[in-house]
């Protein structure tokens, strides 16, 4: 089922641990919510509210929706101002904060470059340097014009994309909706962007696997997670290959090319999914040495980095690890 087009179940039957599970598809990815709640009516109301919010969110903020507010902003690039509502203002503020935190490495206005390197397409040839340079020139959040209640992209061809933080923000919002319903035990998974609260009925935590970025069919270990988010970045899932070379979906704003410096996967633990997602992407772009320095300065954030030479982590990452899966 999808988050915005589905028939609500009459009952979500709990398993032997009291965990109720609902799988669905949203934001272009397989998703799921697991939670413990001893009240059928409250359980159904939580699921209805969570999926209703998510469907509304996707309709407004997906650049793949022709009628979304993001699409309206992008189509007006180089033309007129576009009026925005408080929800869009919040997303733009998040994008601005991400841009400042990462010193411009992550840019909400990266859509022109994402289109050049679209990993979903068959690439008969790689983009030429002129095409990359022209796209990069349009990828500049600092040029975006904002005024209370409105926004303008000043040059034709500019475009916003919230893929770097939208899904992670949605995870945090679903966790907030769960709290509003009095739910204490919860695991939200939106396309492997995860937040866990409480425990799974057997333990005072949820078990989350750390995917191997090299042998992607296996895990290199697991995490015991409670009141933490887990996000992973790598070139192993969304990618294309050209003449035997792998090109991932994560782009380096500094070069205009897909990240390619030896890192295969980064897993980050943080107090919120938004923070975890920003740090996992930024660390992956920066590489092992600079990335580790960046994350070590972040309070409450831990990371695990994997390349062909092995695995390394921040000082306290191992405290969250459990036996290898």
Coordinates of N, CA and C in Angstrom, one line a residue, residues 11-195:
X11 N -8.1 -3.7 11.7 CA -7.3 -4.0 12.9 C -5.9 -4.4 12.5
X12 N -5.0 -4.0 13.3 CA -3.6 -4.3 13.1 C -3.2 -5.3 14.3
X13 N -3.2 -6.5 13.9 CA -3.0 -7.6 15.0 C -1.6 -7.6 15.5
X14 N -1.5 -7.5 16.9 CA -0.1 -7.6 17.5 C 0.4 -9.0 17.4
X15 N 1.8 -9.1 17.4 CA 2.4 -10.4 17.5 C 2.6 -10.8 18.9
X16 N 3.3 -11.9 19.2 CA 3.5 -12.4 20.5 C 4.2 -11.4 21.5
X17 N 4.9 -10.5 20.9 CA 5.6 -9.5 21.7 C 4.8 -8.2 21.9
X18 N 3.6 -8.2 21.3 CA 2.7 -7.0 21.4 C 3.1 -6.0 20.3
X19 N 3.9 -6.4 19.3 CA 4.3 -5.4 18.3 C 3.3 -5.5 17.1
X20 N 2.8 -4.3 16.8 CA 2.0 -4.2 15.6 C 2.8 -3.6 14.4
X21 N 2.7 -4.2 13.2 CA 3.5 -3.8 12.1 C 2.7 -3.4 10.9
X22 N 3.1 -2.4 10.2 CA 2.4 -2.0 9.0 C 3.4 -1.6 8.0
X23 N 3.5 -2.4 6.9 CA 4.4 -2.0 5.8 C 3.7 -1.2 4.8
X24 N 4.4 -0.3 4.1 CA 3.8 0.6 3.1 C 4.9 1.1 2.2
X25 N 4.5 1.8 1.1 CA 5.4 2.4 0.2 C 5.2 3.9 0.2
X26 N 6.3 4.7 0.4 CA 6.1 6.1 0.3 C 7.5 6.8 0.0
X27 N 7.5 8.0 -0.5 CA 8.7 8.7 -0.8 C 9.6 7.9 -1.7
X28 N 9.1 7.1 -2.6 CA 9.9 6.3 -3.5 C 10.6 5.1 -2.9
X29 N 10.2 4.7 -1.7 CA 10.9 3.6 -1.0 C 10.0 2.7 -0.2
X30 N 10.4 1.4 0.0 CA 9.6 0.6 0.9 C 9.8 1.1 2.4
X31 N 8.7 1.2 3.1 CA 8.7 1.7 4.4 C 8.0 0.8 5.4
X32 N 8.1 1.1 6.7 CA 7.3 0.4 7.7 C 7.3 1.1 9.0
X33 N 6.3 0.8 9.8 CA 6.2 1.3 11.2 C 5.9 0.1 12.0
X34 N 6.7 -0.1 13.1 CA 6.4 -1.1 14.1 C 6.2 -0.4 15.5
X35 N 5.2 -0.8 16.2 CA 5.0 -0.2 17.5 C 4.2 -1.1 18.4
X36 N 4.3 -0.8 19.7 CA 3.5 -1.5 20.7 C 2.5 -0.6 21.3
X37 N 1.2 -1.0 21.3 CA 0.1 -0.3 21.9 C -1.0 -1.3 22.2
X38 N -1.5 -1.3 23.4 CA -2.4 -2.3 23.8 C -3.9 -1.9 23.5
X39 N -4.1 -0.8 22.8 CA -5.4 -0.4 22.5 C -5.7 -0.4 21.0
X40 N -6.6 -1.2 20.5 CA -6.9 -1.3 19.0 C -7.2 0.0 18.4
X41 N -8.2 0.7 19.1 CA -8.6 2.0 18.5 C -7.5 3.0 18.4
X42 N -6.7 3.1 19.5 CA -5.6 4.1 19.5 C -4.6 3.7 18.4
X43 N -4.4 2.4 18.3 CA -3.4 2.0 17.2 C -3.8 2.4 15.8
X44 N -5.1 2.2 15.5 CA -5.6 2.5 14.2 C -5.6 4.0 14.0
X45 N -5.9 4.8 15.0 CA -5.9 6.2 14.9 C -4.5 6.7 14.7
X46 N -3.5 6.2 15.4 CA -2.1 6.5 15.1 C -1.7 6.3 13.7
X47 N -2.0 5.1 13.2 CA -1.6 4.7 11.8 C -2.3 5.6 10.8
X48 N -3.5 5.9 11.0 CA -4.3 6.8 10.1 C -3.7 8.2 10.1
X49 N -3.3 8.7 11.3 CA -2.7 10.1 11.4 C -1.3 10.1 10.8
X50 N -0.6 9.1 11.1 CA 0.8 9.0 10.6 C 0.8 8.9 9.0
X51 N 0.0 8.0 8.5 CA 0.0 7.9 7.0 C -0.6 9.0 6.3
X52 N -1.6 9.6 7.0 CA -2.3 10.8 6.4 C -1.3 12.0 6.4
X53 N -0.5 12.2 7.4 CA 0.5 13.2 7.4 C 1.5 13.0 6.3
X54 N 2.0 11.7 6.2 CA 3.0 11.4 5.2 C 2.5 11.6 3.8
X55 N 1.3 11.2 3.5 CA 0.7 11.4 2.2 C 0.7 12.9 1.9
X56 N 0.3 13.7 2.8 CA 0.2 15.2 2.6 C 1.6 15.7 2.4
X57 N 2.6 15.2 3.2 CA 4.0 15.7 3.1 C 4.5 15.4 1.7
X58 N 4.3 14.2 1.2 CA 4.8 13.8 -0.1 C 4.2 14.6 -1.2
X59 N 2.9 14.8 -1.1 CA 2.2 15.6 -2.1 C 2.7 17.0 -2.2
X60 N 3.1 17.6 -1.1 CA 3.6 19.0 -1.1 C 5.0 19.1 -1.5
X61 N 5.9 18.2 -1.0 CA 7.3 18.4 -1.1 C 8.1 17.5 -2.1
X62 N 7.4 16.6 -2.8 CA 8.1 15.8 -3.7 C 8.3 16.5 -5.1
X63 N 9.6 16.6 -5.5 CA 9.8 17.2 -6.8 C 9.3 16.3 -8.0
X64 N 8.9 15.1 -7.7 CA 8.5 14.1 -8.7 C 7.0 14.3 -8.9
X65 N 6.3 15.1 -8.1 CA 4.9 15.3 -8.2 C 4.6 16.6 -9.0
X66 N 3.9 16.5 -10.1 CA 3.7 17.7 -11.0 C 2.9 18.8 -10.3
X67 N 2.1 18.4 -9.3 CA 1.3 19.4 -8.6 C 1.8 19.8 -7.2
X68 N 3.1 19.5 -6.9 CA 3.6 19.8 -5.6 C 4.0 21.3 -5.5
X69 N 4.2 21.8 -4.3 CA 4.6 23.1 -4.1 C 6.1 23.3 -4.6
X70 N 6.9 22.2 -4.4 CA 8.3 22.3 -4.8 C 8.3 22.4 -6.3
X71 N 7.5 21.7 -7.0 CA 7.5 21.8 -8.5 C 7.1 23.2 -9.0
X72 N 6.1 23.8 -8.3 CA 5.7 25.1 -8.6 C 6.8 26.1 -8.5
X73 N 7.6 26.0 -7.4 CA 8.7 26.8 -7.2 C 9.8 26.6 -8.3
X74 N 10.1 25.4 -8.6 CA 11.1 25.1 -9.6 C 10.7 25.6 -11.0
X75 N 9.4 25.4 -11.3 CA 8.9 25.9 -12.6 C 8.9 27.4 -12.8
X76 N 8.9 28.1 -11.7 CA 8.9 29.6 -11.7 C 10.3 30.1 -11.7
X77 N 11.4 29.2 -11.7 CA 12.7 29.7 -11.7 C 13.0 30.7 -12.8
X78 N 13.7 31.8 -12.5 CA 14.0 32.8 -13.5 C 12.8 33.7 -13.8
X79 N 11.7 33.5 -13.1 CA 10.5 34.2 -13.4 C 10.0 34.9 -12.2
X80 N 8.8 34.5 -11.7 CA 8.2 35.2 -10.6 C 8.5 34.6 -9.2
X81 N 8.1 35.4 -8.2 CA 8.1 34.9 -6.8 C 6.9 33.9 -6.7
X82 N 7.1 33.0 -5.7 CA 6.0 32.0 -5.4 C 5.7 32.1 -4.0
X83 N 4.4 32.2 -3.7 CA 3.9 32.2 -2.3 C 4.0 30.8 -1.7
X84 N 4.5 30.8 -0.4 CA 4.7 29.5 0.3 C 4.0 29.6 1.7
X85 N 3.6 28.5 2.2 CA 2.9 28.4 3.5 C 3.9 28.1 4.6
X86 N 3.5 28.1 5.9 CA 4.4 27.9 7.0 C 5.1 26.5 6.9
X87 N 4.5 25.5 6.4 CA 5.2 24.2 6.3 C 6.3 24.3 5.3
X88 N 6.1 25.0 4.2 CA 7.2 25.1 3.3 C 8.3 26.0 3.9
X89 N 7.9 27.1 4.6 CA 8.9 27.9 5.3 C 9.8 27.1 6.2
X90 N 9.2 26.1 6.9 CA 9.9 25.3 7.8 C 10.9 24.4 7.0
X91 N 10.5 23.8 5.9 CA 11.4 23.0 5.1 C 12.6 23.9 4.5
X92 N 12.3 25.1 4.1 CA 13.3 26.0 3.6 C 14.3 26.4 4.7
X93 N 13.8 26.6 5.9 CA 14.6 26.9 7.0 C 15.6 25.7 7.4
X94 N 15.0 24.5 7.3 CA 15.8 23.3 7.5 C 16.9 23.2 6.5
X95 N 16.6 23.4 5.2 CA 17.6 23.4 4.1 C 18.6 24.4 4.3
X96 N 18.3 25.6 4.8 CA 19.2 26.6 5.1 C 20.2 26.3 6.2
X97 N 19.6 25.7 7.3 CA 20.4 25.2 8.4 C 21.4 24.1 8.0
X98 N 20.9 23.2 7.1 CA 21.8 22.1 6.6 C 22.9 22.7 5.8
X99 N 22.6 23.7 5.0 CA 23.6 24.4 4.1 C 24.7 25.0 5.0
X100 N 24.3 25.7 6.0 CA 25.2 26.4 6.9 C 26.1 25.4 7.7
X101 N 25.4 24.4 8.3 CA 26.1 23.4 9.1 C 27.2 22.7 8.3
X102 N 27.0 22.4 7.0 CA 27.9 21.7 6.2 C 28.8 22.6 5.3
X103 N 28.8 23.9 5.6 CA 29.6 24.9 4.9 C 29.3 24.8 3.4
X104 N 28.0 24.6 3.0 CA 27.7 24.5 1.6 C 27.9 23.2 0.9
X105 N 28.4 22.2 1.6 CA 28.7 20.9 1.0 C 27.4 20.2 0.6
X106 N 26.3 20.4 1.5 CA 25.0 19.9 1.1 C 24.1 21.1 0.8
X107 N 23.5 21.1 -0.4 CA 22.9 22.3 -0.9 C 21.5 21.9 -1.3
X108 N 20.4 22.6 -0.8 CA 19.0 22.2 -1.2 C 18.7 22.6 -2.6
X109 N 19.6 23.4 -3.3 CA 19.4 23.8 -4.6 C 20.2 23.0 -5.6
X110 N 20.5 21.8 -5.3 CA 21.3 20.9 -6.1 C 20.6 20.2 -7.3
X111 N 19.3 20.5 -7.5 CA 18.6 19.8 -8.5 C 19.2 19.8 -9.9
X112 N 19.8 20.9 -10.4 CA 20.4 20.9 -11.8 C 21.4 19.8 -11.9
X113 N 22.3 19.6 -10.9 CA 23.3 18.6 -10.9 C 22.7 17.2 -10.8
X114 N 21.7 17.0 -9.9 CA 21.1 15.7 -9.8 C 20.5 15.3 -11.1
X115 N 19.9 16.2 -11.9 CA 19.4 15.8 -13.2 C 20.4 15.4 -14.1
X116 N 21.6 16.0 -14.1 CA 22.7 15.6 -15.0 C 23.2 14.2 -14.7
X117 N 23.2 13.8 -13.4 CA 23.7 12.5 -13.0 C 22.6 11.5 -12.6
X118 N 21.4 11.7 -13.1 CA 20.3 10.9 -12.7 C 20.6 9.4 -12.8
X119 N 20.7 8.8 -11.6 CA 21.2 7.4 -11.5 C 20.1 6.4 -12.0
X120 N 18.9 6.9 -12.2 CA 17.9 5.9 -12.7 C 17.9 5.8 -14.2
X121 N 18.6 6.6 -14.9 CA 18.7 6.6 -16.4 C 19.9 5.6 -16.8
X122 N 19.7 5.1 -18.0 CA 20.8 4.4 -18.7 C 21.8 5.5 -19.3
X123 N 23.0 5.5 -18.8 CA 24.0 6.5 -19.3 C 24.9 5.9 -20.4
X124 N 24.5 6.2 -21.7 CA 25.4 5.7 -22.8 C 26.7 6.3 -22.7
X125 N 26.8 7.6 -22.2 CA 28.1 8.3 -22.0 C 28.0 9.1 -20.8
X126 N 29.1 9.4 -20.2 CA 29.1 10.3 -19.0 C 28.9 11.7 -19.4
X127 N 28.4 12.5 -18.5 CA 28.2 14.0 -18.8 C 29.6 14.6 -19.1
X128 N 29.6 15.5 -20.0 CA 30.9 16.2 -20.3 C 31.1 17.3 -19.3
X129 N 32.3 17.8 -19.2 CA 32.7 18.8 -18.2 C 31.9 20.1 -18.3
X130 N 31.6 20.5 -19.5 CA 30.9 21.7 -19.7 C 29.5 21.6 -19.2
X131 N 28.8 20.5 -19.4 CA 27.5 20.3 -18.9 C 27.5 20.3 -17.3
X132 N 28.5 19.6 -16.8 CA 28.6 19.6 -15.3 C 28.9 21.0 -14.8
X133 N 29.8 21.8 -15.4 CA 30.0 23.1 -14.9 C 28.8 24.0 -15.0
X134 N 28.0 23.9 -16.1 CA 26.8 24.7 -16.2 C 25.8 24.3 -15.2
X135 N 25.7 23.1 -14.9 CA 24.8 22.6 -13.8 C 25.2 23.1 -12.4
X136 N 26.5 23.0 -12.2 CA 27.1 23.4 -10.9 C 26.9 24.9 -10.7
X137 N 27.0 25.7 -11.7 CA 26.8 27.1 -11.6 C 25.4 27.5 -11.2
X138 N 24.4 26.6 -11.5 CA 23.0 26.9 -11.1 C 22.7 26.3 -9.7
X139 N 23.6 25.5 -9.1 CA 23.4 24.9 -7.8 C 24.0 25.8 -6.7
X140 N 23.2 26.8 -6.3 CA 23.7 27.7 -5.3 C 22.6 28.3 -4.4
X141 N 22.5 27.6 -3.3 CA 21.4 28.0 -2.3 C 21.5 29.5 -1.9
X142 N 22.8 30.0 -1.9 CA 23.0 31.4 -1.4 C 22.4 32.4 -2.4
X143 N 22.0 32.0 -3.6 CA 21.4 32.9 -4.6 C 19.9 32.9 -4.4
X144 N 19.3 31.9 -3.7 CA 17.9 31.8 -3.6 C 17.4 33.0 -2.8
X145 N 16.3 33.7 -3.3 CA 15.7 34.9 -2.7 C 14.5 34.5 -1.9
X146 N 14.5 34.9 -0.6 CA 13.4 34.6 0.3 C 12.9 35.9 0.9
X147 N 11.6 35.9 1.1 CA 11.0 37.0 1.9 C 9.8 36.3 2.6
X148 N 9.4 36.9 3.7 CA 8.3 36.2 4.5 C 7.1 35.8 3.6
X149 N 6.9 34.5 3.6 CA 5.7 33.9 2.8 C 6.0 33.8 1.3
X150 N 7.2 33.9 0.8 CA 7.4 33.7 -0.6 C 8.9 33.4 -0.9
X151 N 9.1 32.9 -2.1 CA 10.5 32.5 -2.5 C 10.6 32.7 -4.0
X152 N 11.9 32.9 -4.4 CA 12.1 33.1 -5.8 C 13.5 32.5 -6.2
X153 N 13.5 31.7 -7.2 CA 14.8 31.2 -7.8 C 15.1 32.1 -8.9
X154 N 16.2 32.9 -8.8 CA 16.4 34.0 -9.7 C 16.8 33.7 -11.1
X155 N 17.3 32.4 -11.3 CA 17.8 32.1 -12.7 C 17.1 30.9 -13.2
X156 N 16.8 30.9 -14.5 CA 16.1 29.8 -15.2 C 17.1 28.6 -15.1
X157 N 16.5 27.4 -14.8 CA 17.2 26.2 -14.7 C 17.6 25.8 -13.2
X158 N 17.4 26.8 -12.3 CA 17.7 26.5 -10.9 C 16.5 25.6 -10.4
X159 N 16.8 24.9 -9.3 CA 15.7 24.0 -8.8 C 16.1 23.5 -7.4
X160 N 15.0 23.3 -6.6 CA 15.2 22.8 -5.2 C 14.9 21.3 -5.2
X161 N 15.6 20.6 -4.3 CA 15.4 19.2 -4.1 C 15.6 18.9 -2.6
X162 N 14.6 18.4 -1.9 CA 14.6 18.1 -0.5 C 15.0 16.7 -0.2
X163 N 15.6 16.0 -1.2 CA 15.9 14.6 -1.0 C 17.0 14.4 0.1
X164 N 17.8 15.4 0.3 CA 18.9 15.3 1.3 C 18.4 15.3 2.7
X165 N 17.2 15.7 3.0 CA 16.7 15.8 4.4 C 15.2 15.6 4.5
X166 N 14.5 15.6 3.5 CA 13.0 15.5 3.6 C 12.5 14.2 4.3
X167 N 13.1 13.1 3.8 CA 12.7 11.8 4.4 C 13.0 11.7 5.8
X168 N 14.2 12.2 6.2 CA 14.6 12.1 7.6 C 13.7 13.0 8.5
X169 N 13.4 14.2 8.0 CA 12.4 15.0 8.7 C 11.1 14.3 8.9
X170 N 10.6 13.6 7.9 CA 9.4 12.9 8.0 C 9.5 11.8 9.1
X171 N 10.6 11.1 9.2 CA 10.7 10.1 10.2 C 10.5 10.7 11.6
X172 N 11.2 11.8 11.8 CA 11.1 12.5 13.1 C 9.6 13.0 13.4
X173 N 8.9 13.4 12.3 CA 7.5 13.8 12.5 C 6.6 12.6 12.9
X174 N 6.8 11.5 12.3 CA 6.0 10.3 12.6 C 6.3 9.9 14.0
X175 N 7.5 10.0 14.5 CA 7.8 9.7 15.9 C 7.1 10.7 16.8
X176 N 7.0 11.9 16.4 CA 6.3 12.9 17.2 C 4.8 12.6 17.3
X177 N 4.2 12.2 16.1 CA 2.8 11.8 16.1 C 2.6 10.6 17.1
X178 N 3.5 9.6 17.1 CA 3.4 8.5 18.0 C 3.4 9.0 19.4
X179 N 4.2 9.9 19.8 CA 4.3 10.4 21.2 C 2.9 11.1 21.5
X180 N 2.4 11.8 20.6 CA 1.1 12.4 20.8 C 0.0 11.4 21.1
X181 N 0.1 10.2 20.6 CA -0.8 9.1 20.8 C -0.5 8.3 22.0
X182 N 0.5 8.7 22.8 CA 0.9 8.0 24.0 C 1.7 6.7 23.7
X183 N 2.2 6.5 22.5 CA 3.0 5.3 22.1 C 4.5 5.5 22.5
X184 N 5.0 4.6 23.3 CA 6.4 4.7 23.8 C 7.3 3.8 23.1
X185 N 6.8 2.7 22.5 CA 7.7 1.7 21.8 C 7.4 1.8 20.3
X186 N 8.4 2.2 19.6 CA 8.2 2.5 18.1 C 9.5 2.3 17.3
X187 N 9.3 1.8 16.1 CA 10.4 1.8 15.1 C 9.9 2.3 13.8
X188 N 10.3 3.5 13.4 CA 9.9 4.0 12.1 C 11.1 3.8 11.1
X189 N 10.7 3.3 9.9 CA 11.7 3.0 8.9 C 11.1 3.5 7.6
X190 N 11.7 4.6 7.1 CA 11.3 5.2 5.8 C 12.5 5.0 4.9
X191 N 12.5 3.9 4.1 CA 13.6 3.7 3.2 C 14.9 3.6 3.9
X192 N 15.0 3.0 5.0 CA 16.2 2.8 5.8 C 16.7 4.0 6.5
X193 N 15.9 5.0 6.6 CA 16.1 6.1 7.5 C 15.2 5.8 8.8
X194 N 15.8 5.6 9.9 CA 15.2 4.9 11.0 C 15.2 5.8 12.3
X195 N 14.1 5.7 13.1 CA 14.2 6.2 14.4 C 13.5 5.2 15.3

